[in-house]
Amino acid sequence: MKTKLYVFLFLIAFNFSVSAQEKTKKELKQERELKKQNEIKALIDSQNFVFEAQKATPQGGRLLQLDYNTYFLKFKADSATCDLPFFGRGYNVGYNSDGGIKFEGKPENIKVENKKNNTILKATVRGASDVYDLTFSIFYNGNTTLSVSSNNRGPISYDGVIYAPKTAEK
């Protein structure tokens, strides 16, 4: 009789421990998502992040996968550096130009609009030969869509992620 009681108590204790683990897994997942959201919000508030393009969609074109993770836009409140590929129509592009969207400049007219699931950040950057209007749609999981329009080229959008800039190690 005692052994049956011990086995019964052991099974009850084991059942409670299994149900407690399921709850903690959900809680851990929610904590990770909340931590990621707070990191993304902090990046947006500081206006210091790196956008890494993974896909490009030119106007009237189809989605293009970008093979290498070398296409970026480093955005700071006082400077922006961009190296993105361009696919689409160029209206007034130099003959010996690289063909991509490359510029360095200071962002102007920065506007941030918070929505329920994402944040819209708009800025204008004056490069050496063109003016670029940037519109970031930043979701709280880090996924981002960047739309770039300029005077000399057709609009294009990029899908990618944002993350904190890496600090140089000494």
mmCIF file with all atom_site columns, C-alpha atoms in Angstrom, residues 103-165:
data_model
loop_
_atom_site.group_PDB
_atom_site.id
_atom_site.type_symbol
_atom_site.label_atom_id
_atom_site.label_alt_id
_atom_site.label_comp_id
_atom_site.label_asym_id
_atom_site.label_entity_id
_atom_site.label_seq_id
_atom_site.pdbx_PDB_ins_code
_atom_site.Cartn_x
_atom_site.Cartn_y
_atom_site.Cartn_z
_atom_site.occupancy
_atom_site.B_iso_or_equiv
_atom_site.pdbx_formal_charge
_atom_site.auth_seq_id
_atom_site.auth_comp_id
_atom_site.auth_asym_id
_atom_site.auth_atom_id
_atom_site.pdbx_PDB_model_num
ATOM 1  C CA . PHE A 1 103 ? 26.402 58.429 -50.849 1.00 0.00 ? 103 PHE A CA 1
ATOM 2  C CA . GLU A 1 104 ? 27.599 60.087 -47.688 1.00 0.00 ? 104 GLU A CA 1
ATOM 3  C CA . GLY A 1 105 ? 25.757 62.999 -46.175 1.00 0.00 ? 105 GLY A CA 1
ATOM 4  C CA . LYS A 1 106 ? 23.901 64.438 -43.244 1.00 0.00 ? 106 LYS A CA 1
ATOM 5  C CA . PRO A 1 107 ? 20.264 63.386 -42.751 1.00 0.00 ? 107 PRO A CA 1
ATOM 6  C CA . GLU A 1 108 ? 17.824 66.292 -42.718 1.00 0.00 ? 108 GLU A CA 1
ATOM 7  C CA . ASN A 1 109 ? 14.112 66.546 -41.896 1.00 0.00 ? 109 ASN A CA 1
ATOM 8  C CA . ILE A 1 110 ? 14.155 63.395 -39.741 1.00 0.00 ? 110 ILE A CA 1
ATOM 9  C CA . LYS A 1 111 ? 10.622 62.376 -38.771 1.00 0.00 ? 111 LYS A CA 1
ATOM 10 C CA . VAL A 1 112 ? 9.688  59.409 -36.601 1.00 0.00 ? 112 VAL A CA 1
ATOM 11 C CA . GLU A 1 113 ? 6.128  58.089 -36.513 1.00 0.00 ? 113 GLU A CA 1
ATOM 12 C CA . ASN A 1 114 ? 5.257  55.274 -34.090 1.00 0.00 ? 114 ASN A CA 1
ATOM 13 C CA . LYS A 1 115 ? 2.494  52.881 -35.087 1.00 0.00 ? 115 LYS A CA 1
ATOM 14 C CA . LYS A 1 116 ? 1.069  49.780 -33.456 1.00 0.00 ? 116 LYS A CA 1
ATOM 15 C CA . ASN A 1 117 ? 3.410  47.162 -34.944 1.00 0.00 ? 117 ASN A CA 1
ATOM 16 C CA . ASN A 1 118 ? 6.154  49.275 -36.481 1.00 0.00 ? 118 ASN A CA 1
ATOM 17 C CA . THR A 1 119 ? 7.860  52.628 -36.654 1.00 0.00 ? 119 THR A CA 1
ATOM 18 C CA . ILE A 1 120 ? 8.213  54.819 -39.747 1.00 0.00 ? 120 ILE A CA 1
ATOM 19 C CA . LEU A 1 121 ? 11.417 56.864 -39.927 1.00 0.00 ? 121 LEU A CA 1
ATOM 20 C CA . LYS A 1 122 ? 11.773 59.356 -42.787 1.00 0.00 ? 122 LYS A CA 1
ATOM 21 C CA . ALA A 1 123 ? 14.838 61.393 -43.684 1.00 0.00 ? 123 ALA A CA 1
ATOM 22 C CA . THR A 1 124 ? 16.352 63.277 -46.604 1.00 0.00 ? 124 THR A CA 1
ATOM 23 C CA . VAL A 1 125 ? 20.057 62.966 -47.389 1.00 0.00 ? 125 VAL A CA 1
ATOM 24 C CA . ARG A 1 126 ? 21.878 65.220 -49.828 1.00 0.00 ? 126 ARG A CA 1
ATOM 25 C CA . GLY A 1 127 ? 24.662 63.261 -51.536 1.00 0.00 ? 127 GLY A CA 1
ATOM 26 C CA . ALA A 1 128 ? 27.387 64.574 -53.842 1.00 0.00 ? 128 ALA A CA 1
ATOM 27 C CA . SER A 1 129 ? 25.266 64.400 -56.993 1.00 0.00 ? 129 SER A CA 1
ATOM 28 C CA . ASP A 1 130 ? 21.702 63.673 -55.880 1.00 0.00 ? 130 ASP A CA 1
ATOM 29 C CA . VAL A 1 131 ? 19.144 64.034 -53.085 1.00 0.00 ? 131 VAL A CA 1
ATOM 30 C CA . TYR A 1 132 ? 17.794 60.822 -51.545 1.00 0.00 ? 132 TYR A CA 1
ATOM 31 C CA . ASP A 1 133 ? 14.509 60.448 -49.677 1.00 0.00 ? 133 ASP A CA 1
ATOM 32 C CA . LEU A 1 134 ? 14.713 57.515 -47.258 1.00 0.00 ? 134 LEU A CA 1
ATOM 33 C CA . THR A 1 135 ? 11.704 55.856 -45.647 1.00 0.00 ? 135 THR A CA 1
ATOM 34 C CA . PHE A 1 136 ? 12.345 53.093 -43.115 1.00 0.00 ? 136 PHE A CA 1
ATOM 35 C CA . SER A 1 137 ? 9.487  50.839 -41.982 1.00 0.00 ? 137 SER A CA 1
ATOM 36 C CA . ILE A 1 138 ? 10.999 49.209 -38.922 1.00 0.00 ? 138 ILE A CA 1
ATOM 37 C CA . PHE A 1 139 ? 9.176  46.303 -37.303 1.00 0.00 ? 139 PHE A CA 1
ATOM 38 C CA . TYR A 1 140 ? 9.872  45.375 -33.701 1.00 0.00 ? 140 TYR A CA 1
ATOM 39 C CA . ASN A 1 141 ? 11.455 42.042 -34.591 1.00 0.00 ? 141 ASN A CA 1
ATOM 40 C CA . GLY A 1 142 ? 14.211 43.869 -36.500 1.00 0.00 ? 142 GLY A CA 1
ATOM 41 C CA . ASN A 1 143 ? 12.859 43.321 -40.008 1.00 0.00 ? 143 ASN A CA 1
ATOM 42 C CA . THR A 1 144 ? 12.926 46.528 -41.996 1.00 0.00 ? 144 THR A CA 1
ATOM 43 C CA . THR A 1 145 ? 11.838 47.846 -45.370 1.00 0.00 ? 145 THR A CA 1
ATOM 44 C CA . LEU A 1 146 ? 13.765 50.779 -46.815 1.00 0.00 ? 146 LEU A CA 1
ATOM 45 C CA . SER A 1 147 ? 12.329 52.794 -49.699 1.00 0.00 ? 147 SER A CA 1
ATOM 46 C CA . VAL A 1 148 ? 14.738 55.057 -51.562 1.00 0.00 ? 148 VAL A CA 1
ATOM 47 C CA . SER A 1 149 ? 13.661 57.670 -54.068 1.00 0.00 ? 149 SER A CA 1
ATOM 48 C CA . SER A 1 150 ? 15.853 60.251 -55.730 1.00 0.00 ? 150 SER A CA 1
ATOM 49 C CA . ASN A 1 151 ? 15.761 62.859 -58.468 1.00 0.00 ? 151 ASN A CA 1
ATOM 50 C CA . ASN A 1 152 ? 17.961 60.914 -60.908 1.00 0.00 ? 152 ASN A CA 1
ATOM 51 C CA . ARG A 1 153 ? 16.650 57.350 -60.475 1.00 0.00 ? 153 ARG A CA 1
ATOM 52 C CA . GLY A 1 154 ? 13.413 55.455 -60.168 1.00 0.00 ? 154 GLY A CA 1
ATOM 53 C CA . PRO A 1 155 ? 12.268 54.426 -56.689 1.00 0.00 ? 155 PRO A CA 1
ATOM 54 C CA . ILE A 1 156 ? 13.456 51.152 -55.223 1.00 0.00 ? 156 ILE A CA 1
ATOM 55 C CA . SER A 1 157 ? 12.800 49.340 -51.961 1.00 0.00 ? 157 SER A CA 1
ATOM 56 C CA . TYR A 1 158 ? 14.956 46.983 -49.957 1.00 0.00 ? 158 TYR A CA 1
ATOM 57 C CA . ASP A 1 159 ? 14.052 44.368 -47.360 1.00 0.00 ? 159 ASP A CA 1
ATOM 58 C CA . GLY A 1 160 ? 16.510 43.595 -44.610 1.00 0.00 ? 160 GLY A CA 1
ATOM 59 C CA . VAL A 1 161 ? 17.280 43.947 -40.939 1.00 0.00 ? 161 VAL A CA 1
ATOM 60 C CA . ILE A 1 162 ? 18.638 46.638 -38.656 1.00 0.00 ? 162 ILE A CA 1
ATOM 61 C CA . TYR A 1 163 ? 21.105 46.167 -35.863 1.00 0.00 ? 163 TYR A CA 1
ATOM 62 C CA . ALA A 1 164 ? 23.377 48.181 -33.632 1.00 0.00 ? 164 ALA A CA 1
ATOM 63 C CA . PRO A 1 165 ? 26.635 49.311 -35.275 1.00 0.00 ? 165 PRO A CA 1
#
